[in-house]
CSV table of C-alpha atoms in Angstrom, one decimal:
chain,number,residue,atom,x,y,z
A,1,MET,CA,-12.1,115.6,28.7
A,2,ALA,CA,-12.8,118.7,28.9
A,3,LEU,CA,-11.9,118.0,33.6
A,4,THR,CA,-8.5,117.0,32.3
A,5,ARG,CA,-8.1,120.3,30.1
A,6,GLU,CA,-9.1,122.0,33.7
A,7,LEU,CA,-7.4,120.4,35.6
A,8,PHE,CA,-3.8,120.6,33.8
A,9,SER,CA,-5.3,124.6,33.5
A,10,PHE,CA,-5.1,125.1,37.8
A,11,LEU,CA,-1.6,123.1,38.0
A,12,LEU,CA,-0.4,124.8,35.2
A,13,CYS,CA,-1.5,128.4,37.0
A,14,THR,CA,-0.9,126.7,40.4
A,15,ALA,CA,3.3,126.2,39.9
A,16,MET,CA,3.6,129.2,37.4
A,17,ASN,CA,1.8,131.1,41.0
A,18,THR,CA,4.7,129.5,42.6
A,19,VAL,CA,7.3,129.7,41.0
A,20,TYR,CA,6.8,133.6,40.6
A,21,HIS,CA,6.1,133.8,44.3
A,22,CYS,CA,9.9,132.7,44.9
A,23,GLU,CA,11.5,134.7,42.6
A,24,ALA,CA,9.5,137.5,44.4
A,25,THR,CA,10.5,136.3,47.6
A,26,ALA,CA,13.8,135.4,47.0
A,27,PRO,CA,16.8,137.6,48.8
A,28,PRO,CA,18.9,140.6,47.0
A,29,PRO,CA,22.6,140.3,46.4
A,30,PRO,CA,24.6,141.6,49.5
A,31,PRO,CA,26.9,144.8,49.0
A,32,THR,CA,29.7,144.2,48.0
A,33,GLY,CA,33.6,146.4,48.0
A,34,LEU,CA,32.9,148.2,51.4
A,35,ASN,CA,35.4,150.5,52.7
A,36,TYR,CA,36.1,153.1,54.5
A,37,ARG,CA,38.4,156.8,54.9
A,38,TRP,CA,38.1,159.3,57.1
A,39,LEU,CA,36.8,162.4,56.5
A,40,ASP,CA,38.3,164.5,59.6
A,41,PRO,CA,39.8,163.4,63.1
A,42,PHE,CA,36.6,162.4,63.9
A,43,THR,CA,33.7,161.9,60.8
A,44,VAL,CA,34.1,158.3,59.3
A,45,ASN,CA,32.6,158.0,56.0
A,46,VAL,CA,31.3,154.3,54.4
A,47,SER,CA,30.6,153.1,51.2
A,48,TRP,CA,30.7,149.6,48.8
A,49,GLN,CA,29.4,149.5,45.8
A,50,ARG,CA,26.2,148.6,43.8
A,51,PRO,CA,25.3,144.5,44.1
A,52,ARG,CA,25.3,142.9,41.0
A,53,GLY,CA,21.8,142.7,39.2
A,54,LEU,CA,20.6,145.6,40.5
A,55,GLN,CA,19.5,148.8,38.6
A,56,ASP,CA,19.7,152.0,41.3
A,57,GLY,CA,16.6,152.9,43.1
A,58,GLU,CA,15.8,149.3,43.9
A,59,ASP,CA,16.8,148.6,46.7
A,60,LEU,CA,17.5,149.9,50.4
A,61,TYR,CA,20.3,150.0,52.8
A,62,MET,CA,21.0,149.8,55.9
A,63,TYR,CA,23.4,149.6,58.1
A,64,ARG,CA,24.1,149.4,62.0
A,65,ASP,CA,26.7,149.8,64.6
A,66,GLN,CA,27.3,146.5,66.3
A,67,THR,CA,30.4,147.3,68.4
A,68,ASP,CA,30.7,145.5,71.7
A,69,LYS,CA,27.8,146.7,72.2
A,70,SER,CA,24.7,143.7,72.8
A,71,PRO,CA,21.3,143.1,70.2
A,72,GLN,CA,18.4,144.8,73.0
A,73,THR,CA,20.5,147.9,71.9
A,74,VAL,CA,21.6,148.1,69.0
A,75,HIS,CA,19.9,150.6,66.1
A,76,SER,CA,19.7,149.9,62.4
A,77,SER,CA,19.5,153.4,60.2
A,78,CYS,CA,18.2,153.0,56.5
A,79,THR,CA,19.8,155.1,52.9
A,80,ILE,CA,19.3,155.7,49.8
A,81,TRP,CA,22.4,156.0,48.9
A,82,ARG,CA,25.6,153.6,48.9
A,83,TYR,CA,27.6,155.0,51.9
A,84,PHE,CA,26.9,156.5,55.3
A,85,THR,CA,29.1,159.5,57.3
A,86,ASP,CA,29.1,158.3,61.1
A,87,SER,CA,31.4,160.1,64.5
A,88,PHE,CA,33.9,159.0,65.6
A,89,LEU,CA,34.5,159.3,69.9
A,90,THR,CA,37.6,157.1,71.0
A,91,GLU,CA,36.6,158.4,75.2
A,92,GLU,CA,32.8,157.2,74.0
A,93,MET,CA,33.3,153.7,72.5
A,94,GLY,CA,36.5,152.4,75.1
A,95,SER,CA,38.3,151.7,71.7
A,96,ASP,CA,40.6,152.8,68.4
A,97,ARG,CA,38.1,150.4,66.3
A,98,ARG,CA,34.1,150.2,65.3
A,99,THR,CA,32.6,147.5,63.6
A,100,TYR,CA,29.6,147.9,60.9
A,101,HIS,CA,27.2,145.6,59.4
A,102,VAL,CA,25.3,146.9,56.1
A,103,TRP,CA,23.3,144.5,54.1
A,104,THR,CA,20.6,144.9,51.5
A,105,VAL,CA,16.7,145.0,51.7
A,106,GLY,CA,14.6,144.3,48.7
A,107,SER,CA,12.5,146.2,50.0
A,108,LYS,CA,11.2,149.6,48.8
A,109,SER,CA,11.1,150.1,53.3
A,110,CYS,CA,12.9,150.3,55.5
A,111,GLY,CA,10.2,149.4,57.7
A,112,TYR,CA,10.5,145.8,56.1
A,113,HIS,CA,12.5,143.8,57.1
A,114,LEU,CA,11.3,140.4,55.6
A,115,ASN,CA,13.1,140.3,52.1
A,116,LYS,CA,16.6,141.4,53.2
A,117,SER,CA,20.1,140.1,52.2
A,118,THR,CA,23.1,138.4,53.9
A,119,SER,CA,25.0,141.3,56.5
A,120,VAL,CA,28.7,142.4,54.9
A,121,PRO,CA,30.5,143.7,58.9
A,122,ILE,CA,33.6,146.5,57.9
A,123,THR,CA,35.6,147.2,61.1
A,124,VAL,CA,36.9,150.4,60.6
A,125,HIS,CA,40.1,151.6,62.9
A,126,THR,CA,40.8,154.9,63.3
A,127,LEU,CA,44.1,157.4,62.0
A,128,LYS,CA,46.2,156.8,65.3
A,129,PRO,CA,46.0,154.0,68.4
A,130,ARG,CA,44.0,155.2,71.0
A,131,ALA,CA,45.8,157.4,73.7
A,132,LYS,CA,44.4,157.6,77.4
A,133,VAL,CA,44.1,161.2,79.5
A,134,LYS,CA,43.9,160.9,82.8
A,135,ASP,CA,42.1,163.4,84.5
A,136,PHE,CA,41.3,165.8,82.0
A,137,LYS,CA,38.5,169.3,82.9
A,138,CYS,CA,37.8,172.3,81.5
A,139,LEU,CA,36.6,174.7,83.5
A,140,ILE,CA,34.7,177.9,81.6
A,141,ASN,CA,34.1,180.9,82.2
A,142,ALA,CA,33.4,184.3,81.2
A,143,THR,CA,35.7,184.6,79.4
A,144,GLY,CA,36.5,181.8,77.9
A,145,MET,CA,37.4,178.1,78.6
A,146,ASN,CA,40.8,176.4,80.1
A,147,CYS,CA,41.3,172.5,79.7
A,148,SER,CA,43.6,171.0,81.2
A,149,TRP,CA,44.7,167.3,82.2
A,150,SER,CA,47.2,165.1,84.1
A,151,PRO,CA,51.3,165.6,84.1
A,152,GLU,CA,51.4,161.9,84.2
A,153,ASN,CA,50.2,162.1,80.7
A,154,LYS,CA,53.1,161.8,77.8
A,155,PRO,CA,53.3,166.2,76.7
A,156,MET,CA,50.4,165.7,73.6
A,157,ASP,CA,48.9,169.0,71.3
A,158,LEU,CA,44.9,169.9,72.0
A,159,TYR,CA,43.7,170.5,69.0
A,160,TRP,CA,39.3,171.7,68.6
A,161,VAL,CA,36.2,172.4,66.4
A,162,LEU,CA,32.9,174.0,67.7
A,163,GLY,CA,29.6,172.9,66.4
A,164,ASN,CA,29.7,170.3,63.8
A,165,PHE,CA,33.1,168.6,61.8
A,166,SER,CA,32.9,170.1,59.2
A,167,LYS,CA,35.1,173.1,59.8
A,168,GLU,CA,38.5,174.0,60.2
A,169,LEU,CA,40.2,172.2,63.7
A,170,LYS,CA,42.3,174.5,65.2
A,171,LYS,CA,45.6,173.3,67.3
A,172,CYS,CA,45.9,175.5,70.9
A,173,ASP,CA,47.6,178.8,70.6
A,174,ARG,CA,48.3,179.2,74.9
A,175,PRO,CA,49.1,176.3,75.7
A,176,TYR,CA,51.1,176.3,79.2
A,177,SER,CA,52.7,173.7,81.4
A,178,SER,CA,53.5,172.9,85.5
A,179,ALA,CA,53.8,170.8,88.0
A,180,LEU,CA,50.5,170.2,89.3
A,181,ARG,CA,48.2,170.4,85.3
A,182,SER,CA,49.3,170.7,81.3
A,183,GLY,CA,46.3,172.6,79.2
A,184,CYS,CA,45.3,175.1,77.7
A,185,TYR,CA,43.2,178.0,77.6
A,186,LEU,CA,41.0,178.8,74.8
A,187,ASN,CA,39.2,182.5,73.2
A,188,VAL,CA,35.4,180.3,73.0
A,189,ASN,CA,31.4,180.5,74.0
A,190,ALA,CA,30.9,176.6,74.8
A,191,VAL,CA,28.4,177.1,76.9
A,192,ASN,CA,26.3,177.7,73.6
A,193,ASN,CA,28.7,175.2,71.6
A,194,ASP,CA,29.6,172.4,71.6
A,195,ILE,CA,33.3,171.5,71.2
A,196,TYR,CA,35.0,169.0,70.2
A,197,ILE,CA,38.8,167.9,71.9
A,198,LEU,CA,41.8,166.2,70.4
A,199,LEU,CA,44.7,165.2,72.3
A,200,ASP,CA,47.6,163.9,69.5
A,201,THR,CA,50.8,162.4,71.4
A,202,GLY,CA,52.0,161.4,68.1
A,203,ALA,CA,51.8,158.2,68.4
A,204,ALA,CA,48.3,158.4,68.9
A,205,PHE,CA,45.5,160.4,69.5
A,206,SER,CA,42.3,161.0,71.8
A,207,THR,CA,39.1,162.5,70.6
A,208,PHE,CA,36.1,163.1,72.6
A,209,LYS,CA,33.1,166.2,74.0
A,210,PRO,CA,34.6,167.5,77.2
A,211,VAL,CA,32.3,168.1,80.4
A,212,LEU,CA,32.3,171.4,80.6
A,213,GLU,CA,32.5,172.3,85.0
A,214,ILE,CA,32.5,176.1,86.0
A,215,PRO,CA,34.0,177.6,89.4
A,216,SER,CA,31.8,177.2,92.5
A,217,PRO,CA,29.4,178.7,93.1
A,218,LYS,CA,30.7,180.5,96.6
A,219,LEU,CA,27.7,179.5,99.6
A,220,ASN,CA,26.3,182.2,101.8
A,221,ILE,CA,24.8,181.7,105.2
A,222,SER,CA,22.8,183.4,107.7
A,223,ALA,CA,20.5,182.1,110.5
A,224,VAL,CA,16.7,183.8,111.9
A,225,GLY,CA,15.5,181.6,114.4
A,226,ASP,CA,15.6,177.9,114.0
A,227,LYS,CA,16.3,178.3,110.1
A,228,PHE,CA,18.8,178.6,107.6
A,229,ASN,CA,18.7,180.5,104.6
A,230,LEU,CA,21.1,179.6,102.3
A,231,SER,CA,22.4,181.7,98.3
A,232,TRP,CA,24.6,181.4,96.2
A,233,PRO,CA,25.1,184.8,93.2
A,234,PRO,CA,24.0,183.5,89.8
A,235,PRO,CA,27.1,181.7,88.3
A,236,VAL,CA,29.1,183.8,85.7
A,237,VAL,CA,27.7,181.2,82.8
A,238,GLY,CA,25.1,180.8,81.5
A,239,THR,CA,22.6,182.7,83.4
A,240,TYR,CA,19.8,181.0,80.8
A,241,CYS,CA,20.1,177.9,82.6
A,242,HIS,CA,18.1,176.7,84.9
A,243,TRP,CA,20.6,175.8,88.1
A,244,VAL,CA,20.6,173.1,90.6
A,245,TYR,CA,22.4,173.5,94.1
A,246,GLU,CA,23.6,170.2,96.4
A,247,VAL,CA,24.1,170.9,99.6
A,248,CYS,CA,26.0,168.4,101.6
A,249,TYR,CA,26.6,168.9,105.6
A,250,LYS,CA,27.7,167.6,109.1
A,251,LYS,CA,26.7,168.8,112.2
A,252,CYS,CA,27.0,167.1,115.6
A,253,ASN,CA,28.8,164.2,115.4
A,254,GLU,CA,26.0,162.3,112.7
A,255,PRO,CA,26.3,161.6,109.5
A,256,LYS,CA,27.1,163.9,106.6
A,257,VAL,CA,23.4,164.4,104.6
A,258,CYS,CA,23.0,165.5,101.2
A,259,LEU,CA,20.3,168.2,99.9
A,260,ASN,CA,18.9,169.5,96.6
A,261,PHE,CA,17.8,172.8,96.3
A,262,THR,CA,16.5,174.7,93.4
A,263,PRO,CA,16.2,178.2,94.7
A,264,PRO,CA,13.6,180.4,92.3
A,265,GLY,CA,16.2,183.7,93.5
A,266,GLU,CA,15.5,184.0,96.8
A,267,PRO,CA,17.5,182.6,99.9
A,268,VAL,CA,16.3,178.9,100.1
A,269,GLN,CA,16.0,177.9,104.2
A,270,MET,CA,16.9,174.5,106.4
A,271,PRO,CA,16.0,173.4,109.6
A,272,TYR,CA,19.3,175.3,112.0
A,273,ASP,CA,19.7,173.5,115.6
A,274,GLU,CA,21.5,176.1,117.5
A,275,ARG,CA,23.6,173.8,119.5
A,276,CYS,CA,25.4,172.3,116.9
A,277,ARG,CA,28.9,173.4,114.4
A,278,TYR,CA,27.7,173.1,111.0
A,279,GLU,CA,29.7,172.2,107.5
A,280,PHE,CA,28.9,172.9,105.0
A,281,GLN,CA,30.3,171.9,100.6
A,282,SER,CA,27.5,172.9,97.9
A,283,ARG,CA,28.2,172.6,94.2
A,284,ALA,CA,26.0,173.5,90.9
A,285,ARG,CA,25.0,171.2,88.2
A,286,THR,CA,22.0,172.2,85.4
A,287,SER,CA,18.9,170.6,85.0
A,288,PRO,CA,18.5,167.5,82.9
A,289,TYR,CA,17.1,169.1,80.5
A,290,VAL,CA,19.5,171.7,79.1
A,291,LYS,CA,23.2,171.5,78.5
A,292,GLU,CA,25.4,169.6,81.1
A,293,ILE,CA,27.6,171.9,83.3
A,294,PHE,CA,28.5,171.2,86.5
A,295,SER,CA,31.2,172.5,89.2
A,296,GLY,CA,33.3,170.6,92.1
A,297,PHE,CA,32.6,171.0,95.7
A,298,GLY,CA,33.7,174.3,96.9
A,299,ASP,CA,35.6,175.3,99.8
A,300,VAL,CA,34.1,173.8,104.0
A,301,VAL,CA,31.7,177.1,105.4
A,302,SER,CA,31.9,176.3,108.9
A,303,TYR,CA,28.8,178.0,111.1
A,304,GLY,CA,27.7,177.7,115.1
A,305,THR,CA,30.0,176.4,118.2
A,306,ASP,CA,28.6,172.5,119.3
A,307,LYS,CA,27.6,173.7,122.6
A,308,PRO,CA,27.4,170.8,125.3
A,309,PRO,CA,24.1,168.7,126.6
A,310,ASP,CA,21.7,170.1,128.8
A,311,LYS,CA,22.4,166.6,131.6
A,312,THR,CA,19.5,168.2,133.5
A,313,LEU,CA,17.3,165.6,132.3
A,314,MET,CA,19.8,163.1,132.7
A,315,VAL,CA,20.9,163.7,136.8
A,316,VAL,CA,17.0,163.9,137.2
A,317,ALA,CA,16.4,159.9,135.7
A,318,ILE,CA,19.8,159.1,137.5
A,319,VAL,CA,19.3,160.6,140.8
A,320,VAL,CA,15.2,160.9,141.5
A,321,PRO,CA,15.3,156.5,141.3
A,322,ILE,CA,18.4,156.5,144.2
A,323,ILE,CA,16.3,158.2,146.9
A,324,LEU,CA,13.5,156.7,145.7
A,325,SER,CA,14.9,153.6,146.5
A,326,ALA,CA,16.9,154.7,149.4
A,327,CYS,CA,13.5,156.2,151.2
A,328,ILE,CA,12.1,153.0,150.7
A,329,ILE,CA,14.8,150.8,151.8
A,330,LEU,CA,14.3,152.5,154.9
A,331,SER,CA,10.6,153.0,155.2
A,332,CYS,CA,11.4,148.7,155.7
A,333,TYR,CA,13.7,148.6,158.4
A,334,CYS,CA,11.9,151.1,160.7
A,335,PHE,CA,8.3,149.3,159.7
A,336,ARG,CA,10.9,145.6,161.0
A,337,ARG,CA,11.7,148.0,163.7
A,338,HIS,CA,8.7,149.1,165.3
A,339,ARG,CA,6.3,146.2,164.1
A,340,SER,CA,4.9,145.8,168.1
A,341,ILE,CA,3.8,148.7,167.9
A,342,ILE,CA,2.9,150.2,164.3
A,343,CYS,CA,1.1,146.3,164.5
A,344,PRO,CA,0.5,145.1,167.8
A,345,THR,CA,-1.3,141.9,168.3
A,346,ILE,CA,-4.6,141.6,169.0
A,347,PRO,CA,-6.3,139.5,170.8
A,348,ASP,CA,-8.4,136.1,168.8
A,349,PRO,CA,-11.5,137.2,170.1
A,350,SER,CA,-13.0,133.4,169.1
A,351,ALA,CA,-11.5,132.6,172.6
A,352,ILE,CA,-12.4,135.4,173.9
A,353,PHE,CA,-16.4,134.1,173.5
A,354,LYS,CA,-16.4,130.5,173.8
A,355,GLU,CA,-14.0,131.0,177.2
A,356,MET,CA,-17.2,133.7,177.8
A,357,MET,CA,-19.7,130.0,177.0
A,358,ASN,CA,-18.6,128.0,179.0
A,359,GLY,CA,-19.1,130.0,181.7
A,360,ASN,CA,-14.2,130.1,182.4
A,361,LYS,CA,-14.3,133.2,184.7
A,362,ASP,CA,-10.7,132.7,184.3
A,363,PHE,CA,-10.3,132.6,180.5
A,364,LYS,CA,-6.9,133.3,179.6
A,365,THR,CA,-6.1,134.1,175.2
A,366,THR,CA,-4.6,131.8,173.1
A,367,THR,CA,-2.6,134.5,172.1
A,368,GLY,CA,-2.4,137.2,175.3
A,369,SER,CA,-2.7,137.6,178.9
A,370,LEU,CA,-5.0,140.3,179.8
A,371,TYR,CA,-4.2,143.7,181.2
A,372,THR,CA,-3.6,142.5,184.9
A,373,PRO,CA,-2.9,145.8,187.4
A,374,VAL,CA,-0.1,146.4,190.1
A,375,PRO,CA,-1.3,146.1,193.9
A,376,GLU,CA,-1.3,149.2,195.9
A,377,PRO,CA,0.9,149.4,199.5
A,378,VAL,CA,-1.5,148.8,202.1
A,379,GLN,CA,0.4,150.8,205.1
A,380,PRO,CA,-1.5,148.7,209.0
A,381,CYS,CA,-3.4,151.4,210.8
A,382,LYS,CA,-2.6,151.7,214.7
A,383,ILE,CA,-5.1,152.9,216.8
A,384,LEU,CA,-4.4,154.6,220.1
A,385,LEU,CA,-6.5,155.1,222.8
A,386,ALA,CA,-5.8,158.0,224.6
A,387,THR,CA,-5.5,158.5,228.7
A,388,VAL,CA,-7.9,160.3,230.7
């Protein structure tokens, strides 16, 4: 009887623990009533209602942007509030809409993702369709900046804001237009502050953070011995920046070569071949550790002249073999013509000794004859007797 009571108690506790565990791990309800509103043309606010059955502070919420992104590049954000704000730049997104996913996390820490609700999507549309802008540039100088675009675009109004988006959006008050470019002069310091641009055609707009460009610094070149000295005046803006200079050059008929230099305030050097004419182009950009500012390539700077190559070695390489060949041919010809003098026929010694051993005095050589002297003429001598 005692065993039965203990078994019943064990089964009852097990069942209670199972029910409690299942209730504790049940996923929380998802957010409801997702909505959004634009705080300004750059910033959107997404909000939702508290899930049913939950009180404030019982759960956290997570959200992420999944617009045209792979799962490997999606990052989630956590909040204790039932809303979040996000910046929306159409040129960065490449569209006029963005999709967010929001879900409830049942734990007290956003690092714990096992106990979470199903995600609820919401698609955010911009206030106007996205406008396509071609060839937009912002050239900065010591007094301000000149932002311009291709005149192929529809007539547009330019608005700008510095720093965060909570500041007042300002409209360009110094516009200009020409056959080459349309744009606006802005009296702002874009080097020390972030600037955001809104271009509005009326029916559509485009929002973006412009890339800042400076005039190309002038390249100074001088030659000392077999070295070039290259130097640039400091840019008129961003004097505190760490500048990197890219130099591209061509010499003689060789392909173009590009080099990067970070001059420490003194001219940089590179090899110089005085036989070649050089054509240089250079541009400047900030180092990767500071705000991105760059320039385009400047005008082509020429130095030196192309000199005709030294043909001495080529002449030697051609003439010397010809002379040697002619000498060899003449030598062979002379040898063949005067072979009997240069290399006379020598009697075979074995034949001479063989005849001597056989006692034949009138031996003959097998390959030639011995020298025979020419007989001298003999005159007859007459003796006359003298008469007394």
